[in-house]
Every structure is written in structure tokens, then in C-alpha cells.
XYZ file of C-alpha atoms in Angstrom:
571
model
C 72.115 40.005 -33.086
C 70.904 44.046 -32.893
C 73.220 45.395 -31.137
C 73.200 46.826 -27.621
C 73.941 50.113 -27.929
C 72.356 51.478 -31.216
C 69.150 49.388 -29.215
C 69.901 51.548 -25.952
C 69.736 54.859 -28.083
C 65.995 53.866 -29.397
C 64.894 53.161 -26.148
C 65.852 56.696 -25.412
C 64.951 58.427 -27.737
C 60.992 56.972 -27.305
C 61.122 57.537 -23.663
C 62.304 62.123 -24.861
C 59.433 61.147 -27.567
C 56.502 60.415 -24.878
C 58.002 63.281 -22.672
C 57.526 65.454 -24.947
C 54.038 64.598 -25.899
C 53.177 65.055 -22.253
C 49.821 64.827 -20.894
C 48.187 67.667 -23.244
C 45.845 66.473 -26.111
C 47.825 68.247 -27.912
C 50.549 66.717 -30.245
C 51.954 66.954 -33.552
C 51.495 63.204 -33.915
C 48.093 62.357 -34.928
C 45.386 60.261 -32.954
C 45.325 56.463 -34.409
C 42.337 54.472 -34.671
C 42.460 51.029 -33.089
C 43.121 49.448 -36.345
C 44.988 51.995 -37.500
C 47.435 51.204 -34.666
C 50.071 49.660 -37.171
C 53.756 48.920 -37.668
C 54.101 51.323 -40.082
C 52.134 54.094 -38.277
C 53.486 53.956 -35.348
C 56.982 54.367 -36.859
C 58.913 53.029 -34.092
C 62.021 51.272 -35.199
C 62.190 47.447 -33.868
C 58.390 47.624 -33.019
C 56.325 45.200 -35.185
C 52.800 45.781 -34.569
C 51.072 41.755 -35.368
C 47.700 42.970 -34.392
C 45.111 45.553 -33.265
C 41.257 44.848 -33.098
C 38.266 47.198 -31.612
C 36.834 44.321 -28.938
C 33.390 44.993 -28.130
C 31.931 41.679 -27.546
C 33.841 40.572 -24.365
C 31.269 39.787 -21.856
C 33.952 40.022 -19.139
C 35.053 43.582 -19.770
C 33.983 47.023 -21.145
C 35.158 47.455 -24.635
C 38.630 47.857 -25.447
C 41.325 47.826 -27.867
C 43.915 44.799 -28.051
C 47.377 45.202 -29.492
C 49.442 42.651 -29.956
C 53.666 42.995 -30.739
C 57.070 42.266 -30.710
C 60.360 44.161 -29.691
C 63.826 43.402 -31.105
C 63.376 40.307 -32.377
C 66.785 39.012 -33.182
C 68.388 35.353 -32.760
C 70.262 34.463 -29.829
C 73.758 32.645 -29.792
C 71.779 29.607 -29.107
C 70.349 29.471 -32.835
C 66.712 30.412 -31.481
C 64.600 33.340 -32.027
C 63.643 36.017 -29.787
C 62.167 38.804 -29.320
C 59.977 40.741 -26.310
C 56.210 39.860 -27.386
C 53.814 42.258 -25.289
C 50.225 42.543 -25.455
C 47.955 45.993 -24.746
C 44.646 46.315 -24.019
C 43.311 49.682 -24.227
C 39.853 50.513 -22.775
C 37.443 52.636 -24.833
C 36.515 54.342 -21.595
C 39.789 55.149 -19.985
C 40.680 56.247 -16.925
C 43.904 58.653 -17.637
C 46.314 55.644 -16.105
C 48.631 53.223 -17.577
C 49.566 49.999 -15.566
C 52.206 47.535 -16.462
C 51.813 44.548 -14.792
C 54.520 42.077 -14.333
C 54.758 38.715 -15.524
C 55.461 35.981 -12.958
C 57.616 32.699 -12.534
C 59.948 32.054 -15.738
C 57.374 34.172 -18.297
C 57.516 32.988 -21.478
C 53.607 33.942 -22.635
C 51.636 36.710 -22.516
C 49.736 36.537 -19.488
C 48.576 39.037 -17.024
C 46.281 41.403 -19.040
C 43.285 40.045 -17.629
C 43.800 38.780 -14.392
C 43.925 41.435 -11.459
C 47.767 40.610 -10.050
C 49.890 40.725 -13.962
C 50.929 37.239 -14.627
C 49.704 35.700 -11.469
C 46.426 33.866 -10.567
C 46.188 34.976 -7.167
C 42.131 36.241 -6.927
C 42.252 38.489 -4.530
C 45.589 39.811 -3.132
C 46.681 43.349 -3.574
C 43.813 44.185 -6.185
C 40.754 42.796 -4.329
C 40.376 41.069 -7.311
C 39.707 44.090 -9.796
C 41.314 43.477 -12.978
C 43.098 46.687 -13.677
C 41.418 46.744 -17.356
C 38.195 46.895 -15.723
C 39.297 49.733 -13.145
C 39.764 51.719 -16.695
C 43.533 51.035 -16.995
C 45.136 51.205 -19.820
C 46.952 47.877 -19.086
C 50.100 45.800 -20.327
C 52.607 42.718 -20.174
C 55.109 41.143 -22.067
C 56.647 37.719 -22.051
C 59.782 38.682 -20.783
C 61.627 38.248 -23.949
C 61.136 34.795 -24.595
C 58.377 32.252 -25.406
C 58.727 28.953 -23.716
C 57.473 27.263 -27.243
C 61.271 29.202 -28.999
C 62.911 25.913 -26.525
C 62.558 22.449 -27.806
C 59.904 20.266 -26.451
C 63.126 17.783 -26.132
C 64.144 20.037 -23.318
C 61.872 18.575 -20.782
C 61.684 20.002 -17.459
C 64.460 22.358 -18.725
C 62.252 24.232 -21.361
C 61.146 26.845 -19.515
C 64.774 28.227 -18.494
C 66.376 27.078 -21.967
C 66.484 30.864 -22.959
C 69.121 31.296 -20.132
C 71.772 30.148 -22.539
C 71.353 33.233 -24.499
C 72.986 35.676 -22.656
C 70.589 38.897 -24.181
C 67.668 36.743 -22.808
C 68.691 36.622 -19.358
C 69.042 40.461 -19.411
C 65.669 40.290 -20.952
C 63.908 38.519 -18.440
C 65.844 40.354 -15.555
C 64.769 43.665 -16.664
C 65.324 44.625 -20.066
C 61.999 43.942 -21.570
C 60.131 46.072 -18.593
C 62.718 49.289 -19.616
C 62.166 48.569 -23.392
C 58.619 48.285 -23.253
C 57.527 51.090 -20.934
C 58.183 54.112 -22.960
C 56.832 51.888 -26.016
C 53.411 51.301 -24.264
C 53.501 54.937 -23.499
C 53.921 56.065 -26.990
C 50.613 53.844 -28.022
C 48.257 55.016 -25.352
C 49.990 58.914 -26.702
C 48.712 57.363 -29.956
C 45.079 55.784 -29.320
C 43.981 58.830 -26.672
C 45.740 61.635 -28.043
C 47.155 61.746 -24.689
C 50.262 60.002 -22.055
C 49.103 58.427 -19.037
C 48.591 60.936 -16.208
C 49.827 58.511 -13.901
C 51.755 55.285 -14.315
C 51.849 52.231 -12.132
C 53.685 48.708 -12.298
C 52.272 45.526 -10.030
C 53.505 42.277 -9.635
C 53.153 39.234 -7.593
C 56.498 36.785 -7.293
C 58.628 36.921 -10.348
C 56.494 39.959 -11.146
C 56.593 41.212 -7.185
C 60.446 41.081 -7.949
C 60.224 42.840 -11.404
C 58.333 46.147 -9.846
C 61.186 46.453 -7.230
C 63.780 46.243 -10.037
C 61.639 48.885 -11.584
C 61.501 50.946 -8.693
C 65.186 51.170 -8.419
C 66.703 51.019 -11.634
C 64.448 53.397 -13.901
C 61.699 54.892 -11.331
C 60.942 57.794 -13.984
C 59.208 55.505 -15.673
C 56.156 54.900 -13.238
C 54.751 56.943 -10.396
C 53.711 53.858 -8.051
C 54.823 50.620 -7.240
C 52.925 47.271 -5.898
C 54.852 44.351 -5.578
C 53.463 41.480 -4.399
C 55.595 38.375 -2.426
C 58.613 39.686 -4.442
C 61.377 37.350 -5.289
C 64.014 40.280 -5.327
C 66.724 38.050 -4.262
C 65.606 34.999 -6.717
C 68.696 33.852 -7.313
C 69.624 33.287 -3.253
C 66.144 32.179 -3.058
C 66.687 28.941 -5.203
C 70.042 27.705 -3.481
C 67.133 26.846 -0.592
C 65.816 24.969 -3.333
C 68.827 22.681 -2.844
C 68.964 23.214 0.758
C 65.757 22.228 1.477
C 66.259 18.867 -1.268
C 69.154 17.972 1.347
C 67.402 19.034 4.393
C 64.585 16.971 3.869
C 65.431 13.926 1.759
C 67.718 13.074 5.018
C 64.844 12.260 6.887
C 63.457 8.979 4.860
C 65.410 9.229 1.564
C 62.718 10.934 -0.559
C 61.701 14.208 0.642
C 57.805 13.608 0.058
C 57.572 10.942 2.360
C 59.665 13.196 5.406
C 56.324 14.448 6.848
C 52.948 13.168 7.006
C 49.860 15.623 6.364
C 49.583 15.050 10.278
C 52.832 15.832 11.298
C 52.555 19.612 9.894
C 49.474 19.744 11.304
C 51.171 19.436 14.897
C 53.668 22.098 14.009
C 51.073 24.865 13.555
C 48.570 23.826 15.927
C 51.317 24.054 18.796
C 52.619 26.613 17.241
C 49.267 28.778 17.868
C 48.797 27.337 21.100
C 51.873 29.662 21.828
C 51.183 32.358 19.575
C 47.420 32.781 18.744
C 46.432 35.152 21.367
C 49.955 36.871 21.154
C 48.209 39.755 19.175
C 44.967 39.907 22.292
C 42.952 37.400 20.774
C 42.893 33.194 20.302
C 41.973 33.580 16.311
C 43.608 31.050 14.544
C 46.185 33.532 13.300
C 49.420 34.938 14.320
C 49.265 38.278 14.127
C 52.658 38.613 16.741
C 55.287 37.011 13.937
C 58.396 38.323 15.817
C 56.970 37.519 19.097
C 56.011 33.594 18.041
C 59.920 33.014 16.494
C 60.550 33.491 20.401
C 57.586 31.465 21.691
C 57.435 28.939 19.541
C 60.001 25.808 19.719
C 60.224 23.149 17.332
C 62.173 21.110 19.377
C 59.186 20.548 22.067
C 57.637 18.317 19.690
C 60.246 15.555 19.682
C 59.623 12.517 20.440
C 60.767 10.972 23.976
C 62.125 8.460 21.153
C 61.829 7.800 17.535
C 60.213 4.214 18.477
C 57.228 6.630 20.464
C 56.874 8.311 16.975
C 53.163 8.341 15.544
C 52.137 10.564 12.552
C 50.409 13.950 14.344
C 51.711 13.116 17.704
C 55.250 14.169 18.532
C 58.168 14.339 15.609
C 61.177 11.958 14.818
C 64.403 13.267 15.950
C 65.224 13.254 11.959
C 62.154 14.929 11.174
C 63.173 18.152 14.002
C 66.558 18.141 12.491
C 65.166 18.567 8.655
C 62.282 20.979 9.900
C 64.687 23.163 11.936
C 67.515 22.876 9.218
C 65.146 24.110 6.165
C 63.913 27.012 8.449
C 67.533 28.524 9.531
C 68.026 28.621 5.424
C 71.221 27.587 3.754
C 74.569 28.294 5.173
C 78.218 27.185 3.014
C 80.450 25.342 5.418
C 82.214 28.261 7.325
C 78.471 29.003 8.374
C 77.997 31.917 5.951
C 74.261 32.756 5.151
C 73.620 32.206 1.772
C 69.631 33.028 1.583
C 67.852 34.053 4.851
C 66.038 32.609 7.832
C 62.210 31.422 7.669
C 59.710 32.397 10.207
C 56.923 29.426 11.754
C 53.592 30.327 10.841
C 50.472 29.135 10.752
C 49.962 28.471 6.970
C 53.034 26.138 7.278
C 50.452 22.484 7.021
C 48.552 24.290 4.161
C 48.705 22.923 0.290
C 50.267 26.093 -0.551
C 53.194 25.201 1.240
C 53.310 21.816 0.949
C 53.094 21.585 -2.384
C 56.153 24.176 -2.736
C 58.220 22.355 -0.215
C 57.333 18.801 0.008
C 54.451 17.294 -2.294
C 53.033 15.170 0.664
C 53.013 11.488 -0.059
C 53.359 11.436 -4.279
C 55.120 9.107 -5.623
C 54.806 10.210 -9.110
C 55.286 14.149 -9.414
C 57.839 15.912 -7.155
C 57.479 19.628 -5.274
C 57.792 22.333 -7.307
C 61.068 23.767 -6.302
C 62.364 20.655 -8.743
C 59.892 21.400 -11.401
C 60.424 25.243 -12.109
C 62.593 25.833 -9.133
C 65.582 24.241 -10.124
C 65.781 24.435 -13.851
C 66.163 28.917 -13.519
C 68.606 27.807 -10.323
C 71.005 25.942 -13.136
C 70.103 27.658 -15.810
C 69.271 31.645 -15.312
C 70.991 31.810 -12.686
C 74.542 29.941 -12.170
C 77.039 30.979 -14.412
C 77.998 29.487 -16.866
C 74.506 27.693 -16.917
C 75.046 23.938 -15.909
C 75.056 21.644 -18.704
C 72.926 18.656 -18.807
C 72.914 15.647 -21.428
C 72.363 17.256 -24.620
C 70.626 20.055 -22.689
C 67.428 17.713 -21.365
C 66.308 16.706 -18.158
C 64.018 15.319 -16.117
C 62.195 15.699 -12.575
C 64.774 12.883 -11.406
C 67.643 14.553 -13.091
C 67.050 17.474 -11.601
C 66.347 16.254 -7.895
C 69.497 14.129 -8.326
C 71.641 17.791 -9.272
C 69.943 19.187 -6.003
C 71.021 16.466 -4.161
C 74.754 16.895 -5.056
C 74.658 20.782 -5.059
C 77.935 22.076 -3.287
C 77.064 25.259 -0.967
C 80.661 25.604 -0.829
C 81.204 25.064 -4.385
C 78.374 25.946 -6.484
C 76.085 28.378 -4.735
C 78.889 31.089 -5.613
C 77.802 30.534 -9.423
C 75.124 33.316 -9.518
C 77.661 35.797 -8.528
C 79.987 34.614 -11.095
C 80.203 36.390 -15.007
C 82.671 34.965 -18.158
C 83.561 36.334 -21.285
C 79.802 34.776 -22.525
C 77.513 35.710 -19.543
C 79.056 39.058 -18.340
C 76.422 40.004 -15.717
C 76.200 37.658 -13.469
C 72.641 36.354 -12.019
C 72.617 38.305 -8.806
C 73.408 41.534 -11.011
C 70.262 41.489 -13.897
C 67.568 39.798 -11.319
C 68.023 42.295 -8.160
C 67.628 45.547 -7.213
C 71.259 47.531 -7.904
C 69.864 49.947 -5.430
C 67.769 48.483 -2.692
C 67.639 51.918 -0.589
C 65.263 52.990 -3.979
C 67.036 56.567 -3.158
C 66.471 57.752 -6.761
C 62.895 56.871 -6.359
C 62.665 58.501 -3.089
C 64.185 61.527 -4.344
C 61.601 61.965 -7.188
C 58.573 60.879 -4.864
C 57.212 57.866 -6.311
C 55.741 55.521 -3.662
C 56.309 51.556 -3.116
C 54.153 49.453 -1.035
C 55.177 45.762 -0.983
C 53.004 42.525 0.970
C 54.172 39.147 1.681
C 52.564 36.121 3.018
C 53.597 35.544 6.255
C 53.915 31.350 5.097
C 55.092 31.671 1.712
C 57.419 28.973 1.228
C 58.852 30.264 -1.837
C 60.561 33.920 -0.677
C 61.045 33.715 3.062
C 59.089 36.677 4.568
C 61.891 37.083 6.768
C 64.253 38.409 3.683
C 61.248 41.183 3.095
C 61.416 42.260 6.513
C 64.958 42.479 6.161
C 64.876 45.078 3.586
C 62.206 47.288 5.000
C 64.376 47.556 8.337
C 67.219 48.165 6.602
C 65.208 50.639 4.488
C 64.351 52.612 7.418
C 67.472 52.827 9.570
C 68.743 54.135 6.399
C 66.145 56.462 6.248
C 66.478 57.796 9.925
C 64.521 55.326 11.248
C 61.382 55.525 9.269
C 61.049 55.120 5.430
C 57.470 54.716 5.293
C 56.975 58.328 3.676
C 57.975 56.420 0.217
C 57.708 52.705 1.361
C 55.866 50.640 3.069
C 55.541 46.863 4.141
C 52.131 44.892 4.793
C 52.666 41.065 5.710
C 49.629 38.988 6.131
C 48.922 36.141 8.722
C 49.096 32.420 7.220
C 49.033 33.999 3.517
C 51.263 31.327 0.944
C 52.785 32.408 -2.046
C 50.599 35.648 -3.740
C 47.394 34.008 -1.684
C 45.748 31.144 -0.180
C 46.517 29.321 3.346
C 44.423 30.078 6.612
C 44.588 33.915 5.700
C 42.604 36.791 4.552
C 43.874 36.938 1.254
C 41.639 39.521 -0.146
C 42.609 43.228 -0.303
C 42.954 46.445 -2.535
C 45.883 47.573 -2.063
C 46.218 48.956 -5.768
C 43.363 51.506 -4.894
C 45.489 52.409 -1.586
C 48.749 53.590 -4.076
C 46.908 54.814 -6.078
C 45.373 57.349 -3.345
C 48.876 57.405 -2.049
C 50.165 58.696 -5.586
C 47.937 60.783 -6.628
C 45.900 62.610 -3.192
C 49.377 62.027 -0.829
C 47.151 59.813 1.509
C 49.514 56.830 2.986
C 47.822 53.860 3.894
C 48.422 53.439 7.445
C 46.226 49.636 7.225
C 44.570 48.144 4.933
C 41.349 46.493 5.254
C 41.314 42.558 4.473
C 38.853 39.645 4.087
C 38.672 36.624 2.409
C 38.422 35.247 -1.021
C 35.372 33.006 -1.483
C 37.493 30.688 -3.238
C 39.806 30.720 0.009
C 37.960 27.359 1.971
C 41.159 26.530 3.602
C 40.486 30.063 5.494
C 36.579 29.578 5.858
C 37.007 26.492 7.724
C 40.154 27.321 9.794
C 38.601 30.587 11.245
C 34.424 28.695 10.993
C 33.697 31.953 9.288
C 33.841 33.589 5.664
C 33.401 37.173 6.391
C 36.368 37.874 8.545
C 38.222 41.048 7.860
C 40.942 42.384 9.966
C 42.784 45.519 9.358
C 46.442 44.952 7.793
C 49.136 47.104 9.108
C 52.416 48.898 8.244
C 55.648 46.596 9.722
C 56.197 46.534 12.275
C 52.831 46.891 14.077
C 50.366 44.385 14.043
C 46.325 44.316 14.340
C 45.376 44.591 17.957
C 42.464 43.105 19.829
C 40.771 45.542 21.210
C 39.280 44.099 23.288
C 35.653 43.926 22.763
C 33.789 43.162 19.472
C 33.408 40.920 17.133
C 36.879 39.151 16.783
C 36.031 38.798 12.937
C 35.524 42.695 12.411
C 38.419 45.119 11.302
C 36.298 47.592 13.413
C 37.455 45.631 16.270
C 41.238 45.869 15.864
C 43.538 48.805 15.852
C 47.460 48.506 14.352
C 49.727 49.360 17.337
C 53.406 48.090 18.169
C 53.363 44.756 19.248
């Protein structure tokens, strides 16, 4: 294994290398070709350059070089090989930035290049669906130090997370192969343009959300702005829910897919907007108020007079309440600490988006995703030691059965927990070791963050946590180097009965570089977003999205489904 330290000092000494190349033309290091943009010629000890090619013939894009490489490759203490793979692609035409853009759930590819949110499909959320290579980025990802393919296929559902038995990994994938690969990607673009990057910038949506605020605390010299996206940036308390909502909701029939009919969600948000719609001045279909619905809204109005009244859609089982109410107050260990967060009610709560995440409505076959990919980087990444199953396999059943008979008393302590093998534990390498960002505050780089206001897989609630926090530690008002933008009935990264669809990679970027802070940002919907289209009878809706806590205002008069129309006050 290369070790740590002697690793630590190459890191280094690129990062004093690309600061002192600067952002002059000038440089004692000579311009490379595309193709000339080689292992040996780059000269950077534990870089292996596999390939560089001049594309020109990529109907999607303007031309652009494509590098292709590998960091540290080395063998774990599990017998496999590693190394952080990363892929470049450098456009002919260049617009003086550099954007790294985060890889999302457990990585393992190279994904994220050419899509507009890093490794994440969303269309339309926090880019308006400009791929940053097309913007004239000079653009990058990595794999997060480990291919999914370096696992046996015997794994199963485990062969995503296998590389959490190899303790480097983990660090890998928590951070280590965003700090390693920054300077690196630096020193190429220093190399193809005979110039550094201007101005830097990471995004991320999810995993990758969580990734740029890691960045943003831990090294924020390395990039001037950060966008992060639904960020996961306390994963590891995040996936005990996983288990808590298993328990919660298997109670209700004995298999959690069969605890709610499509129906029965539907009654939760349609009585839920019945007390919240026109919260914000206007009956819209969305909750614009979300503090003032978690007063108006109660769940336990829609119980049944009795279970034997119970009909799907029409009032809710006593069992059903219980589950419902149990998964929203998040997990709690027997002396009724929290372990995660709360969950706010929303009106993307009866939306695919959720219910695949949570429940998986009425399959018999394939199980939610929280037993999928949830649980596997719960057990694996990030307990410690990772939990052993039968020669290291598992299935979907397997792993709903561990869920079932996770101790929140017991086990949910685990990703706090180090040993001799796995000295940082989980909650160390996957969170932010300084969530009041006051080293990035101090050297002015800028973070905006969004969240769906119904993602089922970070609880918006945690988000809005931080950013409070952030500014009563900040005097009451942090929003000079941070700010928060949730969005109405948004899921995970996009979808639901939202407008999913804004830019707000063009707003930190004006931010960054002109010192103009987006006070709202304007939003619409994706044309791919039909849940939206049909819940609001419109597809050209665009409201304005505001800095937490105010909200979009009616008015009064307009067009409710103009931004024009709305103005972001306190609620």
C-alpha cells in the first residue's frame, strides 16, 4: 500500500506547483498538446495518464479534449485493486473556469462529465440543465476511488459498498479523491491552456451535494464557489432512518410495500394542501409556507373512526398513522435521543420519487431503495467495523431482514465508532469537520445549497438545521457567504409536483466573480417533469425561489403561474 504520508507530501507539493503557475500564460512548463497530454509529460508522480484524444465529432458538444487517468493505484487490505480513476474533458474554446463536479450515491464509475448536476441525472436542478462542458468549463470527476467492477459480482447487493472493507477506500470516497484530484486537474488545464483556472467551482447533487460541503470546509482554497445540491452531509445518520423507517413501516402489514396504497398518500397531501396551499397567498398546489404547514397540518385527522371504516384514499388505519407519524419524527435510541432529524409533510410526499425511496408501492418482487443501495453503505461504509455477512454476499432479503433487527440502542452508535483497522470512524471522513465553513468564510468563497422540500432521502429539515445554526453563529445572518434555497414538492435532486428547473450555477457564478448575491432565483419546470404539468394543469409555471427563510409571496394580482407575480418576503 503507498503510504499516507509520502502520498500527503505529493499532493502538496502539486497544489505550491499550480500556485505558482498562477493565472499568467506565462510558465516555465511548456503548453501540451491534447495528445501530448501523457504520463510521462506531465511528470506527476502516481498520475498515470491511460488516455487523451482531440474530440471533434461529438454532436452533443463543442470540441474538446478527453483525458482519462488514475491516482495512487495501490491494493487494499482486502486483496483488490484501487486506485482514484478521473476523467477530464477540456473544451477547445474555454471559458477561463474549472468545475469539479461530484459524483453521487456510492460512485464507483466515471460519471458526471456530461450531464449538467456531476454524477447525477437530475435535468434541470441547479444548472437549468446546461452541462458545464458546454457553458465552456473545463470540467471533471472521478470515481471516488473505487470501481464497483474491483468487487466480485458474488457480492450481490453488497458490491457497490464492498470497497468499505478497505479502510484507504473509505477515506477515498469520503474525501480523499476530491483533495487528491483538485490540484491534479489544475496542473492539466496549467498544461493544455498555458494557463490555471481563473475561477474554480465544485457542484454536486446527493452524495455529490454532500461532497461540495466537505469541500467547502475542509480544503476551501481549492475552489472559489460551491453548489451543492440535496446534500447528504450527514449520510451516515441519514441511513439509520433507513432502518427506522424498515421498522416503522413493516409494522403496519408485515412488508413495508404493502403499508400504504397509492391512494392512501394521495389523502395525506391533498389534506395536507387543503391546510397549507394558500398559506403562501395563493391555492397553487404547492406549499410554499413549510414551517407554517408542520403547524397546520395533522396527520392524525385522517384516522379512521375505526380500522373496520378503513378504505384505501379515504381515512388511514390506526397502524398506518402510527408508521406515517413514526417515520416522520426520524429515529430516536430508547432514552429518546435523536439519532437523524425530523421530516417535514409536503406535497411531493404521494409522488414516485418518494415512494419509490421509501416504500416501492405494491411490488412484490423488488424492494425500496433504501434496501438496495441504502443499506449496503449503512453496514458497510459506514458502521464500524463493517458488518459481516455470509462470506461477504447478500441479498435484497438479507438485507431487509438486518434492517429489521437493527438495534438503535446498540448498533446505530457504529458510525461513530474507529478500531485499530478503521481508525476514522464514518461520521468523521463523510461530514463536514467544520460545519460553520469559517475558513471558507474567512477567505470569501461563497456556498449556495437547495433541497427538495419532499426528498425522502436527506430530510430537508436537517438542511434547515444547518443554515439556522449557520446564521446565529454568524450574528444572525450568514447569507453574505451562504445561502439556502428549498423548493416546493421537489424529491431527491428533482422531480415531484415542483418546479425543478433552475440555474443556480450561473447565480454563483455571478456571486463569485461580480459580488452579486442571489436574493431568488427564478424557477420553472422541466419538460420531462409531467408529474408537475398535470398537478399545477400548466407547463410554464415559474415562481421565484427564495433565500430561507422567506418564501414566494402572492402578490396578489397576476398570473399565479408568473415569477413576476410573487415577491420573497418573511412568511
Amino acid at each position: 500500500m503507498l503510504n499516507r504520508s509520502l502520498y500527503g507530501l505529493v499532493v502538496l507539493a502539486v497544489v505550491a506547483l499550480v500556485q505558482g503557475c498562477g493565472t499568467d500564460s506565462a510558465t516555465s512548463q511548456p503548453r501540451l498538446s491534447c495528445e501530448n497530454i501523457t504520463t510521462a509529460n506531465l511528470g506527476l508522480a502516481f498520475v498515470n495518464v491511460s488516455s487523451a484524444k482531440l474530440v471533434t465529432d461529438d454532436a452533443s458538444y463543442p470540441a474538446y479534449c478527453k483525458v482519462r487517468g488514475k491516482v495512487n493505484e495501490r491494493t487494499g487490505i482486502d486483496g483488490n485493486k484501487y486506485a482514484i480513476r478521473f476523467e477530464m474533458r477540456l473544451p477547445v474554446t474555454w471559458n477561463g473556469r474549472f468545475l469539479s463536479q461530484a459524483n453521487g450515491g456510492s460512485e464507483g464509475s466515471i460519471s458526471g462529465t456530461t450531464s449538467a448536476l456531476g454524477g447525477f441525472t437530475a435535468p434541470g436542478a441547479g444548472t437549468g440543465g446546461v452541462v458545464g462542458l458546454t457553458r465552456g468549463f473545463a470540467v471533471m470527476t472521478t470515481d471516488g476511488g473505487h470501481e464497483t467492477s474491483d468487487a466480485p459480482a458474488s457480492s450481490g447487493a453488497l458490491q457497490g459498498s464492498m470497497f468499505s472493507l478497505d479502510p484507504q477506500a473509505r477515506l477515498d470516497y469520503g474525501y480523499n479523491a476530491d483533495y487528491t484530484m483538485a490540484p491534479i486537474a489544475k496542473n492539466i488545464i496549467q498544461r493544455y491552456y498555458g494557463s490555471g483556472p481563473k475561477y474554480s467551482y465544485m457542484l454536486g447533487c446527493s452524495n455529490g451535494g454532500r461532497h461540495t460541503m466537505v469541500a467547502a470546509s475542509r480544503y476551501p482554497d481549492m475552489y472559489d464557489g460551491y453548489l451543492a445540491g440535496d446534500p447528504g452531509f450527514n449520510l451516515p445518520k441519514s441511513a439509520v432512518q433507513h432502518a427506522w423507517d424498515v421498522q416503522a413501516f413493516s409494522a403496519v402489514t408485515g412488508d413495508m410495500r404493502t403499508a400504504f396504497t397509492a391512494a392512501d398518500l394521495n389523502l395525506v397531501t391533498t389534506s395536507m394542501l387543503a391546510k397549507c396551499d394558500a398559506l403562501d397567498g395563493v391555492a397553487d398546489g404547492m406549499i410554499g409556507d413549510l414551517k407554517g404547514c408542520q403547524a397546520a397540518f395533522k396527520l392524525s385527522d385522517l384516522q379512521c373512526s375505526s380500522d373496520s371504516a378503513y378504505t384505501a384514499g379515504s381515512c388511514l388505519k390506526s397502524s398506518q398513522v402510527t408508521a406515517l407519524a413514526k417515520s416522520m419524527a426520524g429515529p430516536t435510541d430508547s432514552n429518546g435521543n435523536q439519532l437523524y432529524t425530523t421530516w417535514s409533510y409536503d406535497a411531493g410526499m404521494s409522488s414516485a420519487g418518494w415512494i419509490n425511496w421509501k416504500l416501492f408501492l405494491g411490488s412484490t418482487s423488488n424492494y425500496p431503495i433504501i434496501v438496495s443501495l441504502g443499506s449496503p453503505s449503512l453496514f458497510l461504509t459506514f458502521m464500524t467495523p463493517p458488518k459481516q455477512f455470509t462470506n461477504n454476499t447478500a441479498t435484497p432479503t438479507d438485507l431487509l431482514a438486518a434492517l429489521q433487527s437493527f438495534s438503535f440502542d446498540t448498533d446505530a452508535p457504529a458510525i461513530y465508532k474507529t478500531n485499530s483497522t478503521f481508525t476514522t470512524s464514518g461520521m468523521d471522513f463523510m461530514t463536514m469537520p467544520d460545519p460553520l465553513l469559517n475558513s471558507a468564510k474567512a477567505k470569501g468563497k461563497k456556498i449556495i445549497v437547495f433541497s427538495g422540500q419532499s426528498d425522502p432521502v436527506f430530510a430537508v429539515d436537517d438542511i434547515i438545521s444547518w443554515f439556522e445554526n449557520l446564521n446565529a453563529k454568524n450574528n444572525g445572518d450568514a447569507t453574505g457567504f451562504a445561502r439556502l434555497f428549498t423548493i416546493p414538492g421537489m424529491n431527491h435532486c428533482s422531480g415531484g409536483p415542483a418546479l425543478d428547473n433552475f440555474d443556480a450555477l450561473s447565480a454563483l457564478v455571478n456571486w463569485v466573480e461580480n459580488g452579486i448575491a442571489p436574493d431568488s432565483i427564478t424557477a420553472s419546470m422541466t419538460s420531462t417533469n409531467t408529474v408537475a404539468a398535470t398537478a399545477f394543469g400548466t407547463s410554464s409555471r415559474t415562481r421565484p425561489l427564495c433565500v430561507w427563510p422567506k418564501i414566494a409571496k402572492y402578490k396578489g394580482t397576476g398570473d399565479i403561474n408568473s415569477a413576476a407575480n410573487f415577491t420573497c418576503s418573511l412568511p
